[in-house]
Each structure stands twice: as C-alpha cells, then as structure tokens.
Tab-separated table of C-alpha atoms in Angstrom:
chain	number	residue	atom	x	y	z
N	15	MET	CA	-3.712	-1.849	33.590
N	16	GLU	CA	-6.748	-3.421	32.019
N	17	ARG	CA	-6.660	-7.197	32.005
N	18	MET	CA	-9.223	-9.943	31.434
N	19	THR	CA	-10.886	-11.263	34.580
N	20	ARG	CA	-11.768	-14.936	35.061
N	21	ALA	CA	-15.463	-14.109	34.766
N	22	GLU	CA	-14.910	-12.222	31.505
N	23	GLU	CA	-12.888	-15.104	30.103
N	24	THR	CA	-15.627	-17.559	30.968
N	25	MET	CA	-18.395	-15.410	29.459
N	26	SER	CA	-16.481	-14.359	26.338
N	27	THR	CA	-16.781	-15.805	22.892
N	28	PRO	CA	-13.639	-17.923	22.285
N	29	ASP	CA	-11.674	-18.283	19.085
N	30	LYS	CA	-12.428	-21.340	17.002
N	31	PRO	CA	-10.715	-24.461	18.398
N	32	ALA	CA	-7.651	-25.816	16.692
N	33	THR	CA	-8.285	-28.525	14.122
N	34	ALA	CA	-6.188	-30.701	11.879
N	35	GLY	CA	-6.459	-28.055	9.184
N	36	SER	CA	-4.664	-25.291	11.052
N	37	ARG	CA	-4.288	-22.812	8.165
N	38	PRO	CA	-7.952	-21.602	8.267
N	39	GLN	CA	-7.552	-20.923	11.980
N	40	ARG	CA	-4.435	-18.851	11.339
N	41	THR	CA	-6.356	-16.919	8.702
N	42	ASP	CA	-9.193	-16.358	11.177
N	43	ALA	CA	-6.720	-15.209	13.803
N	44	ARG	CA	-5.158	-12.687	11.405
N	45	THR	CA	-8.613	-11.459	10.425
N	46	ASN	CA	-9.618	-11.076	14.070
N	47	ARG	CA	-6.430	-9.189	14.834
N	48	GLU	CA	-7.072	-6.695	12.029
N	49	ARG	CA	-10.674	-6.260	13.109
N	50	ILE	CA	-9.555	-5.618	16.674
N	51	LEU	CA	-6.950	-3.079	15.571
N	52	ASN	CA	-9.435	-1.303	13.293
N	53	ALA	CA	-11.998	-1.177	16.083
N	54	ALA	CA	-9.440	-0.020	18.657
N	55	GLU	CA	-8.262	2.798	16.405
N	56	GLU	CA	-11.826	4.032	16.058
N	57	VAL	CA	-12.816	3.540	19.707
N	58	PHE	CA	-9.723	5.056	21.312
N	59	GLY	CA	-9.367	7.685	18.586
N	60	LYS	CA	-12.760	9.026	19.645
N	61	GLY	CA	-12.842	8.146	23.344
N	62	GLY	CA	-9.203	8.420	24.358
N	63	GLU	CA	-8.424	7.397	27.939
N	64	SER	CA	-12.089	6.844	28.822
N	65	ALA	CA	-12.620	4.180	26.147
N	66	SER	CA	-12.442	0.505	27.057
N	67	THR	CA	-11.439	-2.791	25.533
N	68	GLU	CA	-15.030	-3.968	25.998
N	69	GLU	CA	-16.100	-1.308	23.476
N	70	VAL	CA	-13.389	-2.538	21.130
N	71	ALA	CA	-14.598	-6.129	21.425
N	72	ARG	CA	-18.188	-5.112	20.698
N	73	LEU	CA	-17.234	-3.057	17.634
N	74	ALA	CA	-14.936	-5.812	16.322
N	75	ASN	CA	-17.685	-8.382	16.989
N	76	VAL	CA	-15.379	-10.641	18.989
N	77	GLY	CA	-15.301	-11.754	22.599
N	78	ILE	CA	-13.184	-9.921	25.154
N	79	ALA	CA	-11.146	-13.128	25.531
N	80	THR	CA	-10.220	-12.881	21.851
N	81	VAL	CA	-9.035	-9.307	22.329
N	82	PHE	CA	-6.796	-10.272	25.234
N	83	ARG	CA	-5.600	-13.412	23.478
N	84	HIS	CA	-4.070	-11.157	20.804
N	85	PHE	CA	-3.163	-8.272	23.131
N	86	PRO	CA	-2.565	-9.300	26.768
N	87	THR	CA	-3.088	-5.765	28.114
N	88	LYS	CA	-4.837	-2.570	27.108
N	89	ALA	CA	-1.437	-0.909	26.746
N	90	ALA	CA	-0.262	-3.622	24.357
N	91	LEU	CA	-3.355	-3.076	22.211
N	92	LEU	CA	-2.887	0.700	22.138
N	93	ALA	CA	0.807	0.372	21.311
N	94	ALA	CA	-0.038	-1.918	18.387
N	95	VAL	CA	-2.589	0.608	17.116
N	96	LEU	CA	-0.013	3.409	17.276
N	97	VAL	CA	2.682	1.324	15.607
N	98	ARG	CA	0.377	0.492	12.716
N	99	ARG	CA	-0.701	4.101	12.378
N	100	PHE	CA	2.859	5.441	12.458
N	101	ASP	CA	3.919	2.839	9.906
N	102	HIS	CA	1.112	3.822	7.543
N	103	LEU	CA	2.034	7.497	7.829
N	104	ARG	CA	5.713	6.709	7.298
N	105	GLU	CA	4.852	4.731	4.178
N	106	GLN	CA	2.819	7.673	2.877
N	107	ALA	CA	5.736	10.019	3.486
N	108	GLU	CA	8.212	7.677	1.811
N	109	ALA	CA	5.939	7.377	-1.221
N	110	LEU	CA	6.146	11.173	-1.584
N	111	LEU	CA	9.947	11.081	-1.799
N	112	ASP	CA	9.560	10.411	-5.530
N	113	ALA	CA	7.149	13.303	-6.046
N	114	ALA	CA	7.980	15.531	-8.994
N	115	ASP	CA	7.559	18.688	-6.900
N	116	PRO	CA	9.162	18.268	-3.440
N	117	GLY	CA	7.756	21.532	-2.073
N	118	PRO	CA	4.043	20.688	-2.277
N	119	ALA	CA	4.852	17.116	-1.223
N	120	PHE	CA	6.351	18.368	2.046
N	121	PHE	CA	3.702	20.988	2.798
N	122	ASP	CA	0.804	18.709	1.872
N	123	PHE	CA	2.101	15.965	4.153
N	124	PHE	CA	2.660	18.488	6.969
N	125	SER	CA	-0.992	19.543	6.535
N	126	HIS	CA	-2.121	15.910	6.490
N	127	LEU	CA	-0.383	15.184	9.798
N	128	VAL	CA	-1.998	18.206	11.437
N	129	ALA	CA	-5.453	17.238	10.170
N	130	ASP	CA	-4.891	13.658	11.374
N	131	ALA	CA	-3.632	14.692	14.809
N	132	ALA	CA	-6.723	14.642	17.019
N	133	SER	CA	-7.301	10.899	17.019
N	134	LYS	CA	-3.557	10.134	17.226
N	135	ILE	CA	-3.276	12.321	20.305
N	136	ALA	CA	-6.264	10.591	21.905
N	137	ILE	CA	-4.733	7.155	21.269
N	138	ALA	CA	-1.293	8.238	22.506
N	139	GLU	CA	-2.707	9.741	25.687
N	140	ALA	CA	-4.717	6.582	26.292
N	141	LEU	CA	-1.495	4.582	25.940
N	142	LEU	CA	0.305	6.837	28.396
N	143	GLU	CA	-2.519	6.389	30.892
N	144	ALA	CA	-2.621	2.622	30.383
N	145	SER	CA	1.139	2.187	30.714
N	146	GLY	CA	1.494	4.553	33.651
N	147	ASP	CA	3.964	6.799	31.803
N	148	THR	CA	4.169	10.592	31.941
N	149	GLY	CA	6.824	11.323	29.305
N	150	ASP	CA	4.887	12.330	26.188
N	151	ASP	CA	6.783	14.218	23.498
N	152	GLY	CA	3.724	14.420	21.257
N	153	ASN	CA	5.807	13.920	18.119
N	154	GLY	CA	4.652	13.007	14.661
N	155	GLY	CA	1.883	15.538	14.563
N	156	GLY	CA	0.429	14.630	17.905
N	157	ASP	CA	1.688	11.119	18.476
N	158	GLY	CA	3.144	10.479	21.886
N	159	ASP	CA	5.761	7.809	22.238
N	160	GLY	CA	4.164	6.157	25.245
N	161	GLY	CA	7.445	4.796	26.540
N	162	GLY	CA	6.882	3.684	30.107
N	163	ASP	CA	7.411	0.827	32.507
N	164	GLY	CA	3.733	0.029	32.675
N	165	ASP	CA	2.305	-1.982	35.521
N	166	GLY	CA	1.298	-5.571	35.927
N	167	GLY	CA	1.928	-6.465	32.275
N	168	GLY	CA	5.583	-5.525	32.563
N	169	GLY	CA	7.569	-6.931	29.670
N	170	ASP	CA	4.730	-7.026	27.144
N	171	ASP	CA	3.887	-3.369	27.754
N	172	ARG	CA	7.511	-2.251	27.612
N	173	ALA	CA	7.997	-4.115	24.339
N	174	GLY	CA	4.906	-2.457	22.890
N	175	ASP	CA	6.048	0.967	24.027
N	176	SER	CA	9.455	0.363	22.479
N	177	ASP	CA	7.830	-0.598	19.172
N	178	ALA	CA	5.751	2.587	19.273
N	179	VAL	CA	8.848	4.710	19.907
N	180	GLN	CA	10.664	3.038	17.017
N	181	ALA	CA	7.710	3.535	14.674
N	182	SER	CA	7.375	7.167	15.745
N	183	ASN	CA	11.068	7.732	15.065
N	184	GLY	CA	10.647	6.163	11.629
N	185	LEU	CA	7.920	8.662	10.819
N	186	ARG	CA	10.122	11.508	12.042
N	187	GLU	CA	12.947	10.369	9.767
N	188	ALA	CA	10.590	10.237	6.795
N	189	VAL	CA	9.423	13.785	7.515
N	190	GLY	CA	13.071	14.827	7.687
N	191	ALA	CA	13.698	13.312	4.262
N	192	LEU	CA	10.752	15.232	2.809
N	193	LEU	CA	12.063	18.409	4.423
N	194	ARG	CA	15.532	17.986	2.922
N	195	ARG	CA	14.109	17.397	-0.573
N	196	ALA	CA	11.950	20.505	-0.249
N	197	GLN	CA	14.980	22.523	0.845
N	198	HIS	CA	17.083	21.234	-2.039
N	199	ALA	CA	14.283	22.286	-4.382
N	200	GLY	CA	14.284	25.780	-2.876
N	201	ALA	CA	10.783	25.451	-1.418
N	202	VAL	CA	11.801	25.651	2.259
N	203	ARG	CA	14.320	28.001	3.839
N	204	ALA	CA	17.736	26.400	4.121
N	205	ASP	CA	18.340	27.363	7.755
N	206	ALA	CA	15.320	25.413	9.045
N	207	GLU	CA	16.413	22.113	10.586
N	208	LEU	CA	14.301	19.110	11.524
N	209	PRO	CA	14.131	19.739	15.313
N	210	GLU	CA	12.525	23.163	14.943
N	211	VAL	CA	10.351	22.112	12.003
N	212	TYR	CA	9.139	19.091	13.971
N	213	ALA	CA	8.456	21.340	16.961
N	214	LEU	CA	6.232	23.440	14.691
N	215	LEU	CA	4.521	20.273	13.493
N	216	VAL	CA	3.863	19.143	17.065
N	217	ALA	CA	2.644	22.578	18.176
N	218	THR	CA	0.267	23.096	15.267
N	219	SER	CA	-1.028	19.540	15.570
N	220	ARG	CA	-1.812	19.906	19.255
N	221	ALA	CA	-3.312	23.356	18.762
N	222	ALA	CA	-5.595	22.074	16.021
N	223	ALA	CA	-6.632	19.047	18.073
N	224	HIS	CA	-7.141	20.586	21.504
N	225	ALA	CA	-8.725	23.814	20.252
N	226	HIS	CA	-10.953	21.822	17.864
N	227	LEU	CA	-10.061	24.132	15.002
N	228	ASP	CA	-12.317	23.891	11.996
N	229	GLU	CA	-10.792	23.448	8.555
N	230	PRO	CA	-10.746	27.157	7.505
N	231	VAL	CA	-9.021	28.258	10.737
N	232	ARG	CA	-6.577	25.360	10.524
N	233	ALA	CA	-5.765	26.297	6.918
N	234	ARG	CA	-5.072	29.923	7.879
N	235	MET	CA	-2.877	28.799	10.775
N	236	LEU	CA	-0.872	26.558	8.465
N	237	ALA	CA	-0.554	29.336	5.881
N	238	ILE	CA	1.173	31.487	8.514
N	239	VAL	CA	3.480	28.620	9.495
N	240	PHE	CA	4.308	27.853	5.875
N	241	ASP	CA	5.051	31.515	5.179
N	242	GLY	CA	7.598	31.303	7.992
N	243	LEU	CA	9.210	28.263	6.377
N	244	ALA	CA	9.401	29.897	2.953
N	245	PRO	CA	12.875	30.785	1.631
N	246	LEU	CA	14.090	34.220	2.714
N	247	PRO	CA	17.053	36.162	1.315
N	248	ASN	CA	20.183	35.829	3.441
N	249	ALA	CA	18.292	33.761	6.044
N	250	ARG	CA	21.357	31.794	7.091
N	251	THR	CA	23.410	34.970	7.401
N	252	ARG	CA	20.833	36.510	9.715
N	253	THR	CA	20.698	33.310	11.765
N	254	ARG	CA	24.447	33.331	12.269
N	255	THR	CA	24.346	37.025	13.200
N	256	ARG	CA	21.685	36.402	15.846
N	257	LYS	CA	23.757	33.603	17.363
N	258	GLN	CA	26.809	35.848	17.573
N	259	THR	CA	25.017	38.718	19.329
C-alpha cells in the first residue's frame, strides 16, 4: 500500500492555508481533486501497476501531500478514478436509452466499451495490486471490480473498492437496459441474456487490450460478434432443444 512518508510530507507543496474566506479554499480543493483524478487516469491508464502517485502529483502539478490529503492511499485514488470512469460510461449509456434506433445505440456503445478497455484494464489491475485483491471479474469492458480487504489503509480502501463495485454494477445495468431495448426493436436475438452478452463484452475487451489489436482487426472481430447477436429464425426454439438434449 502506497502511503506518504514523513519526509515526503515535509518536502511536498501543501494546500493553501485556511483563511477567514473559506469558500475560495474549497474551490481550490475541488479543483485540485479534479486535477489529481485527471492525472491519475492518464498515468495509471498508461502505466498500470508500475505507475506511482509521485507521477500523478507531478502531472497534476501538486505536491504529494496534496494527493494523499485527498486520497489517503494509492488504492483509494485508483478506486476514485474507476468510480468516476464507470459513472461517465453509465451516463453515456443512459443517454442512449432515448435513441431513435436502439440497435445501433447498443452496438455502438458495445464497440465504444471495447475500444476504451485498455486503459480501464490497466487502472483496474493497478487497483487490484494496490488493494491486495485477486478477484477480478473484468466486467464493464475490461473494468475489474477491485473488491479486496487491502492492507494498512483498511477501511478507506474497502470503502473505495465498494464504491467501484457499485459503479461497475451501475454500468452493467445500463448495458442491460440498452440490450433489452435493442431486443425489443428486433436488432438483437431474443434468446441472448445479459450474462452471456456481458461475457462477450468482457472477452472482446480483454482480447483487444491484451493483444493490442489495431482498429481494423478490432472492427472485424466485433463484426463477427455482432453477427452472432443478430436475430435468427427460431433461435429460442433451438436453444430450448439444446437444453433438453
């Protein structure tokens, strides 16, 4: 667990001291927090487990003490990055629930999650390493839930992991809503349920990320997956027959 040492705290650039006019300080604190989160998403999205909070502080142009004042541990910082990212993706999915054509809305968002997977996977794996957990389900197009006991930071890390799990589940529910709309519109086969569709999403996301697929190969891979999700005549009948045999 990465924590601030006494020497780092002494050498770091502190936040501005509290004054009688406290509102500007709160504004500065919110600004610093956003800068830290933006920097952490970039640093850990590229560097994964090997990246450090010192790199985050440098990119955000704040002292390491400021980073740890907002996020007491590395795991807490990573969990906050994942929560924000999951929330943004969920909001994007929910905005598509009003799309005029549910089929393209579902498939386009599926494609977006796969294309976005590499950095999410890097951040999730960094969180798992920081929290000492080993139970990654890789959901949400490559986003692990990072739900572990952590070490040292205890309660703060567990709370962050729990928030990340909740945010990941919210994204999953939004994908499920898009799937149901696409099925009702006849764009996706009716016998495909969220667990297997999400498994396809996870698998294609991880394949694209770990194999470093370029855009043309990724597009061809997704075309094959989407052909498999297309409506087929008597699909449910064949599914029931397979289960009976």
